Short mmCIF file of C-alpha atoms and ligand atoms in Angstrom, two decimals:
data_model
loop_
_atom_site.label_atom_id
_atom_site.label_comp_id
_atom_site.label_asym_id
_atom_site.label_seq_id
_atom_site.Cartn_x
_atom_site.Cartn_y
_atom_site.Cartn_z
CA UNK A 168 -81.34 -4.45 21.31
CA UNK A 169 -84.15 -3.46 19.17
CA UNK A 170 -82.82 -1.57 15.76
CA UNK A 171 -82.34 2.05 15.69
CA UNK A 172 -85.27 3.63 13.99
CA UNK A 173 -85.04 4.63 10.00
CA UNK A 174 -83.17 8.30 10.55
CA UNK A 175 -81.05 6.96 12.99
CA UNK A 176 -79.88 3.55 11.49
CA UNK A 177 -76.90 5.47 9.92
CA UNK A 178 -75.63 7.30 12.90
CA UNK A 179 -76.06 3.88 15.18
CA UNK A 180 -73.52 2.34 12.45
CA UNK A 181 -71.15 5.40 12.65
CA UNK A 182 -71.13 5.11 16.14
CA UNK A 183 -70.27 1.30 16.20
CA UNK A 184 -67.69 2.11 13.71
CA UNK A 185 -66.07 4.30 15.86
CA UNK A 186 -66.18 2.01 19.37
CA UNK A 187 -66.18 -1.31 18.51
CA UNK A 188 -62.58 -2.99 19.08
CA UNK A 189 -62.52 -4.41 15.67
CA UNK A 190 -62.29 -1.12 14.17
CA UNK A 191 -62.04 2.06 15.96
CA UNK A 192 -62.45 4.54 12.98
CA UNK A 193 -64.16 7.80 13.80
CA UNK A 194 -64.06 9.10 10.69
CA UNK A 195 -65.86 6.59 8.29
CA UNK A 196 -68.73 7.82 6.02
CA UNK A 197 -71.82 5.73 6.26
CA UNK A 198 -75.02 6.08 4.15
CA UNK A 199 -77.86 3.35 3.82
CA UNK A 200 -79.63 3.97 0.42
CA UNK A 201 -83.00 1.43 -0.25
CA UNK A 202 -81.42 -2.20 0.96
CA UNK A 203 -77.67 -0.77 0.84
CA UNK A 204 -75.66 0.39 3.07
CA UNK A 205 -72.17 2.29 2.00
CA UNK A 206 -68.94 3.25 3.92
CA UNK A 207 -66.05 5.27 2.68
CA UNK A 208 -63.10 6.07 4.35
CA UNK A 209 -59.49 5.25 4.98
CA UNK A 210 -58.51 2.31 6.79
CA UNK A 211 -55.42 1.55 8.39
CA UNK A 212 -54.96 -2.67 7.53
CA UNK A 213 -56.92 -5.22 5.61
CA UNK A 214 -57.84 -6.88 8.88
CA UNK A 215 -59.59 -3.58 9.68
CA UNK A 216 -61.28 -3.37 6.11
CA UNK A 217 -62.96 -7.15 6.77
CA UNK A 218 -64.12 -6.17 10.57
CA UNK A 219 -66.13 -3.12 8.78
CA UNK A 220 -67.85 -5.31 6.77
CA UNK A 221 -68.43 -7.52 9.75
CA UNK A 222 -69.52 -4.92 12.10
CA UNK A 223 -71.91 -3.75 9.08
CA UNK A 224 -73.75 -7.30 8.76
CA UNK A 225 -73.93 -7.70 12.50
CA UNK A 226 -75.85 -4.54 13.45
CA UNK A 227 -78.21 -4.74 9.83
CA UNK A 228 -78.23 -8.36 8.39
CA UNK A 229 -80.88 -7.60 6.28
CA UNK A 230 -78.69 -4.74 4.14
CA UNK A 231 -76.61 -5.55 1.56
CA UNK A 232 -73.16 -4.10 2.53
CA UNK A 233 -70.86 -1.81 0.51
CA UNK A 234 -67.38 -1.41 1.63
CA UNK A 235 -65.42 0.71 0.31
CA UNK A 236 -63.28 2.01 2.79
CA UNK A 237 -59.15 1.92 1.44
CA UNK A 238 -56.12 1.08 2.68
CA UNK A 239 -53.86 3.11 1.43
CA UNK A 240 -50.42 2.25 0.71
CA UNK A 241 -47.99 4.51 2.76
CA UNK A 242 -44.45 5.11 0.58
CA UNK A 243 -41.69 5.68 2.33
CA UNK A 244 -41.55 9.59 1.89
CA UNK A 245 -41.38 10.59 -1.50
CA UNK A 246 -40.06 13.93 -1.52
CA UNK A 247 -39.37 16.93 1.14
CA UNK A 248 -41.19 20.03 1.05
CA UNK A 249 -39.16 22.98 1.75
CA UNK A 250 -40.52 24.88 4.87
CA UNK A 251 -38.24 27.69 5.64
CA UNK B 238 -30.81 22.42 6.39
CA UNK B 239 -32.75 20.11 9.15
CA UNK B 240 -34.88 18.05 7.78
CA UNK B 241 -37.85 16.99 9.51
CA UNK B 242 -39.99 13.82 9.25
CA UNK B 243 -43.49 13.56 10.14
CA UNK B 244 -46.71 11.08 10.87
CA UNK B 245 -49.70 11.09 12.81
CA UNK B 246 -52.78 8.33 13.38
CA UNK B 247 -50.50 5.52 12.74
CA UNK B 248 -53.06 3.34 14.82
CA UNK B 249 -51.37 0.61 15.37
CA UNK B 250 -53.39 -2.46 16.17
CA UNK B 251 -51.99 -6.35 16.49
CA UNK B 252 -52.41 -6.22 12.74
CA UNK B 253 -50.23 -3.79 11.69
CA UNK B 254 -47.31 -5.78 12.57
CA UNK B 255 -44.96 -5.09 9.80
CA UNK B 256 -47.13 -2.49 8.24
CA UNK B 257 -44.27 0.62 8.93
CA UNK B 258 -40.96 -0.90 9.19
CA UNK B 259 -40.19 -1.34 5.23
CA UNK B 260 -40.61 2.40 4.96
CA UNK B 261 -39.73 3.57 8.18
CA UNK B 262 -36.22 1.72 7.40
CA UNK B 263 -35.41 4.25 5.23
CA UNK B 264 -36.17 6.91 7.40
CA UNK B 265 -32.17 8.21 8.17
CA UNK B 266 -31.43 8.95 4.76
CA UNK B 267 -34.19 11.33 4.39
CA UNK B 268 -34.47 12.71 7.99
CA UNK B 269 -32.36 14.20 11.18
CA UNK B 270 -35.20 13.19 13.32
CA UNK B 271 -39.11 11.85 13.26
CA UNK B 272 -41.58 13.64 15.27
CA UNK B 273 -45.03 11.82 15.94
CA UNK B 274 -48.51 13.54 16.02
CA UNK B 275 -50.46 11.23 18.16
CA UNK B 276 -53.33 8.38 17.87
CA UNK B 277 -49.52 6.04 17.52
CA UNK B 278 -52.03 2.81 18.72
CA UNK B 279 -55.75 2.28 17.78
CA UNK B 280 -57.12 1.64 21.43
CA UNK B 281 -54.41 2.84 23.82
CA UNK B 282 -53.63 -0.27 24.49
CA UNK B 283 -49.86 -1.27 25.77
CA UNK B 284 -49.60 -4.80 23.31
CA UNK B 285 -50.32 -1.95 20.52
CA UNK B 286 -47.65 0.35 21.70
CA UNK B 287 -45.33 -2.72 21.79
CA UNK B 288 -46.27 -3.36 17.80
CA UNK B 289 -45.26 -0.35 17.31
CA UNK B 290 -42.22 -0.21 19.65
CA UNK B 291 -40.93 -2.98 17.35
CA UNK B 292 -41.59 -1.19 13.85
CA UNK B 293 -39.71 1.99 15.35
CA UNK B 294 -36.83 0.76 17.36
CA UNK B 295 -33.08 1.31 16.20
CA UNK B 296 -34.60 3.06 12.83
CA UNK B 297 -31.56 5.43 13.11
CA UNK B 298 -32.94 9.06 13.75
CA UNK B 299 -33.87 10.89 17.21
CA UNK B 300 -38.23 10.62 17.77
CA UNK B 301 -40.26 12.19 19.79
CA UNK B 302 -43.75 12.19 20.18
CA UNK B 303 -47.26 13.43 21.44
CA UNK B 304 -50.23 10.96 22.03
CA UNK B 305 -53.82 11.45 20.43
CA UNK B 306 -56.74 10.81 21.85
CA UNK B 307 -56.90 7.22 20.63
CA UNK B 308 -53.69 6.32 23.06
CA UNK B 309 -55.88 7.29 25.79
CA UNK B 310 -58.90 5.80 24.97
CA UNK B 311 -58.53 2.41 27.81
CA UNK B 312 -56.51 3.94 30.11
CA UNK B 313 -53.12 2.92 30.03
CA UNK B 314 -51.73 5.79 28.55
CA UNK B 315 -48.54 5.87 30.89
CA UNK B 316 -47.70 2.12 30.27
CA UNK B 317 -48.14 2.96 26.43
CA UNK B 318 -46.08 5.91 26.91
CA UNK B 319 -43.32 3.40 28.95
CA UNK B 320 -43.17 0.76 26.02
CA UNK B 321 -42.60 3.71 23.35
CA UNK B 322 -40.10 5.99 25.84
CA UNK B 323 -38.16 2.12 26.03
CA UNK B 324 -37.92 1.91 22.19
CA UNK B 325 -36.63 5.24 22.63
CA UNK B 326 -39.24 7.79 20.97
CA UNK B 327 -39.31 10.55 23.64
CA UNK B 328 -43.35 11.07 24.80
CA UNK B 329 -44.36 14.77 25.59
CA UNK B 330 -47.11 15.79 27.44
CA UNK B 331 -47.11 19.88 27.93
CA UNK B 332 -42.81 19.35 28.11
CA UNK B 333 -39.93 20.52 25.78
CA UNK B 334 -37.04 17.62 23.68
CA UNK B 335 -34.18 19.10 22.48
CA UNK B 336 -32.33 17.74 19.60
CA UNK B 337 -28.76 18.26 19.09
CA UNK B 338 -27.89 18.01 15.67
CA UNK B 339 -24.32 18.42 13.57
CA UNK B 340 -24.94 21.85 12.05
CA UNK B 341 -28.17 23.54 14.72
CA UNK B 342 -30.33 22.52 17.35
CA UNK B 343 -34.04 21.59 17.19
CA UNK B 344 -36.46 22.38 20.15
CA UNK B 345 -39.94 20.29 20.12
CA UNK B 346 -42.63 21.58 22.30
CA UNK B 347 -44.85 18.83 22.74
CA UNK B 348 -49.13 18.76 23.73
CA UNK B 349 -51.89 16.68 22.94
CA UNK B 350 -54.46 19.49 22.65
CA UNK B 351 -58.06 18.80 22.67
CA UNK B 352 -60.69 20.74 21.09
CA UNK B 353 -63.13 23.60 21.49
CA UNK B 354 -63.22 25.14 17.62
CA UNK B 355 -62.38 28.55 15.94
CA UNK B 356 -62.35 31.96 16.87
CA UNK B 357 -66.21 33.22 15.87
CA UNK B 358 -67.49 29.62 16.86
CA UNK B 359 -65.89 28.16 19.65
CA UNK B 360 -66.90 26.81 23.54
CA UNK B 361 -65.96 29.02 26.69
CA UNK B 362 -65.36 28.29 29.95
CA UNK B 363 -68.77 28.55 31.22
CA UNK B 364 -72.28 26.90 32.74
CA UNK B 365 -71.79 23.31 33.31
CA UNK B 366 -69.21 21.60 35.17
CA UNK B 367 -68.95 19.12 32.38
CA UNK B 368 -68.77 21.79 29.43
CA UNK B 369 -66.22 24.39 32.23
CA UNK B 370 -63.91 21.37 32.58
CA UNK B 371 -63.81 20.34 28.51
CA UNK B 372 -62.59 23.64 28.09
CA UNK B 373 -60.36 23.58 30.95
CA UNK B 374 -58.05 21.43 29.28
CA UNK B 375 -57.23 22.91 25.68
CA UNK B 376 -56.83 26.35 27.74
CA UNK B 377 -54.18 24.04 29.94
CA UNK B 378 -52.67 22.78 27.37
CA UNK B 379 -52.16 26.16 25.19
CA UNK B 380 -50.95 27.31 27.93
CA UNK B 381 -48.38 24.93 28.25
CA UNK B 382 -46.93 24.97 25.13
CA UNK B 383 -46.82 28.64 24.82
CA UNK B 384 -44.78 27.86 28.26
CA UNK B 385 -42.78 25.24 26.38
CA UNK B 386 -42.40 27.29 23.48
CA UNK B 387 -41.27 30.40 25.36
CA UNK B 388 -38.50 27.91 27.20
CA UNK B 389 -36.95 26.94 24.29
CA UNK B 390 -33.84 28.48 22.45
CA UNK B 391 -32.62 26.23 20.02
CA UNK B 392 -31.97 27.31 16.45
CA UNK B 393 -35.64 25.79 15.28
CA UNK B 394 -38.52 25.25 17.02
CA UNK B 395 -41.59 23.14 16.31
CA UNK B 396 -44.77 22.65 18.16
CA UNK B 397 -45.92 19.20 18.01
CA UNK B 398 -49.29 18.73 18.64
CA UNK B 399 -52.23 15.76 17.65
CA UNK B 400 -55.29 18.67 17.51
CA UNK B 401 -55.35 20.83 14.80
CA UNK B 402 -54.60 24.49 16.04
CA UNK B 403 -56.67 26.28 12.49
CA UNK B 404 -59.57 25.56 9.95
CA UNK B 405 -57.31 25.62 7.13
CA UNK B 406 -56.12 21.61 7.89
CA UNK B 407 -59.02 20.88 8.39
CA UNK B 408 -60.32 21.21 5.03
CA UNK B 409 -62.26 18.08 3.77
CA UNK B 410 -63.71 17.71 6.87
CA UNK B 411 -67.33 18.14 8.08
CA UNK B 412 -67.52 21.53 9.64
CA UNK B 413 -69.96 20.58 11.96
CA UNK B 414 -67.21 18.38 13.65
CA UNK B 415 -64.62 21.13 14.08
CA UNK B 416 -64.28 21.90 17.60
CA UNK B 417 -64.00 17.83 18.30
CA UNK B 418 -61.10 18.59 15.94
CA UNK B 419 -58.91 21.47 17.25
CA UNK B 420 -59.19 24.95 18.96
CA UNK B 421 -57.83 28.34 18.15
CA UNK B 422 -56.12 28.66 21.44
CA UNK B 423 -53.40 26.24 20.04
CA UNK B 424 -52.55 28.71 16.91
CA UNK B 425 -52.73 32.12 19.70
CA UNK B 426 -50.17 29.88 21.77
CA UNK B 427 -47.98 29.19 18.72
CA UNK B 428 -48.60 32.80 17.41
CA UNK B 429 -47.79 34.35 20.99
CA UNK B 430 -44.42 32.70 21.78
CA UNK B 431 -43.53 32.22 17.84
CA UNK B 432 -42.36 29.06 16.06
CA UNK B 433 -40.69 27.83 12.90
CA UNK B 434 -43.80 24.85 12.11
CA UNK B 435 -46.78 23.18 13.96
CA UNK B 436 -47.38 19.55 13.17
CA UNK B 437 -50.33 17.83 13.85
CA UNK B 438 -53.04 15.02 13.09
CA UNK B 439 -56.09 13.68 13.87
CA UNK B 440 -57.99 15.16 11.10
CA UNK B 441 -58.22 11.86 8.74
CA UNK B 442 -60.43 13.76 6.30
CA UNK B 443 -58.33 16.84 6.32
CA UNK B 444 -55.72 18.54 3.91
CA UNK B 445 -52.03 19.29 4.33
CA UNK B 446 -51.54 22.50 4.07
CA UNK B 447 -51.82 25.58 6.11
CA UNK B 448 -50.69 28.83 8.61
CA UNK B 449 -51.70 30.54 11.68
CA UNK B 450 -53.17 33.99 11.80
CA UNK B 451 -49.72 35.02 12.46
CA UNK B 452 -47.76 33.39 9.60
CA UNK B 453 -46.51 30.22 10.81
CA UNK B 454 -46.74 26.98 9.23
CA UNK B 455 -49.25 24.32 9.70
CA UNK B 456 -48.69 20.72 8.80
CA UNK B 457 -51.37 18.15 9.16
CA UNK B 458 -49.46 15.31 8.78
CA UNK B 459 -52.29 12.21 9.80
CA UNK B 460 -51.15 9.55 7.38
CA UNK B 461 -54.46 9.13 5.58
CA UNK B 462 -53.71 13.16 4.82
CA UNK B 463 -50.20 12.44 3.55
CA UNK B 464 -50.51 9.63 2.10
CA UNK B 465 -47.00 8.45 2.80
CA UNK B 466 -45.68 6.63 5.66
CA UNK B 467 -44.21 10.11 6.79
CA UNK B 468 -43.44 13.57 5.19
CA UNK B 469 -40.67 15.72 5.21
CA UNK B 470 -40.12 19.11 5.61
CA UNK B 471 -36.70 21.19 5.60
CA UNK B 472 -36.34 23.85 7.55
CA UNK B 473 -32.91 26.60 7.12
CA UNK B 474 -31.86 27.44 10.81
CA UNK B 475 -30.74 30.59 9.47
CA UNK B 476 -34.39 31.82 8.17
CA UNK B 477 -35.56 30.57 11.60
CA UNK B 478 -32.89 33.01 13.45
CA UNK B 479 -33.60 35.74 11.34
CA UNK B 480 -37.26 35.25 11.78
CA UNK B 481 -37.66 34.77 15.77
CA UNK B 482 -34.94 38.09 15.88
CA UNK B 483 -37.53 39.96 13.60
CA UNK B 484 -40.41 39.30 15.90
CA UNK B 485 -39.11 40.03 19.23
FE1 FE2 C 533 -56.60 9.43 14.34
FE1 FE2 C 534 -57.27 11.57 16.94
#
């Protein structure tokens, strides 16, 4: 598949993000800066955090990738909030 | 006081196998009952539903649930929503759970909405077939839980739902994406039958906090919003009495 033009390149990532198997996030932040591309966001497990970075080399091996998507920890609840 | 506990976009993969359970162990001593805002697997898939089946079962409070769009994503949402109904979380689709408990009862009207965006900027039922039928189905499924809503009259009553049903959860979000994110005709359901609190999720990048037009609580409980593994909320069955007698 030839590579998604320069405007595009961070939308075709986004996309991927969002369908690929590995991860399935439709909410990650991507933005490719000079030779570096960045994604934020939350993350559900580690294994999910590694198949970003994956999924990021695969569609642009020649960026250097910045992950930086979290998993946060989820507490048990911590406090009720009082509704009614 | 019934005490409510909440999560949404759990998506549960293979790898999450163990992920909930420590926290979700404690669940009983904090909660009557745990009520589940949809995208519960990350690709619909029925070996993610049993992962999660297993970090659920036997936790010691009543659940019931709505799926998100993620737990229909490959197809299989009924055999998903067989594996979770055997671990016994209760799956609604557009129908009504009642929960006894000791002291008052607590009615869950249960949809997965879709979207369609806010009153001033939102799609109509019109012009393509495509665009006519997108609509279609977060008018069908407002109207079905204002029907589920209406049906119900337990001491509390909570809409459960995985779109978000107001801007004000949405918060954090790109505005841009809003109407793949929720539609007003969710809040004018809620707002036209009345209810005590309206759960939902699948706005990752959203806040908390917020109300309908007509004054009922919103919750946008998506765990990367909470933060925890679930929140809880109290509710008095009294106020909720007092208040449904006040606006009828
Ligand atoms: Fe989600
Ligand atoms: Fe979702």
């Amino acid at each position: 598949m030839t590579d998604a033009p320069g405007p595009y390149r961070e939308e075709s990532l986004r996309q991927a993000l969002a369908t690929d198997p590995r991860v399935m996030e439709q909410e990650l932040d991507v933005s490719i800066a000079g030779d570096r591309v960045v994604i934020s966001g939350t993350v559900p497990t580690e294994d999910r955090r590694a198949a970003v970075t994956e999924v990021a080399r695969e569609r642009f091996p020649d960026l250097q990738v910045d992950n930086r998507t979290i998993v946060p920890t989820l507490p048990a609840s911590g406090g009720e909030e009082r509704v009614t | 006081m019934i005490r409510i506990a909440a999560a949404g976009d759990l998506h549960v993969g293979a790898d999450s196998e163990g992920t909930l359970r420590p926290a979700l162990m404690e669940i009983a001593e904090d909660a009557d009952a745990f009520l589940l805002a949809g995208d519960l697997t990350k690709a619909g898939l029925e070996e993610e539903a049993h992962v999660l089946a297993n970090e659920v079962e036997g936790i010691g409070v009543p659940m019931v649930a709505v799926l998100g769009n993620h737990d229909l994503h490959s197809d299989q949402a009924d055999r998903v929503r067989g594996r979770l109904e055997d671990a016994g979380v209760v799956v609604l689709e557009g129908e009504t759970h009642i929960v006894h408990l000791p002291g008052a009862s607590l009615g869950v009207a249960g949809v997965r909405g879709f979207g369609g965006g806010f009153a001033g900027a939102s799609a109509t039922e019109f012009g393509e077939p495509e665009m006519k039928r997108f609509v279609r189905v977060t008018i069908d499924a407002a109207s079905a839980l204002r029907a589920g809503l209406d049906r119900l009259t337990t001491d509390v009553r909570v809409a459960l739902l995985h779109y978000a049903p107001v801007r004000d959860t949405l918060h954090g979000e790109p505005p841009e994406i809003y109407p793949f994110l929720g539609s007003y005709l969710l809040a004018e359901a809620v707002d036209t039958a009345g209810c005590d609190l309206v759960l939902h999720g699948h706005a990752h990048r959203g806040t908390e906090w917020g109300i309908t037009p007509g004054g009922v609580p919103v919750r946008n409980v998506a765990q990367p919003v909470i933060r925890r593994a679930f929140a809880v909320y109290t509710l008095d069955p009294e106020a909720a009495v007092a208040r449904s007698g006040s606006s009828a």
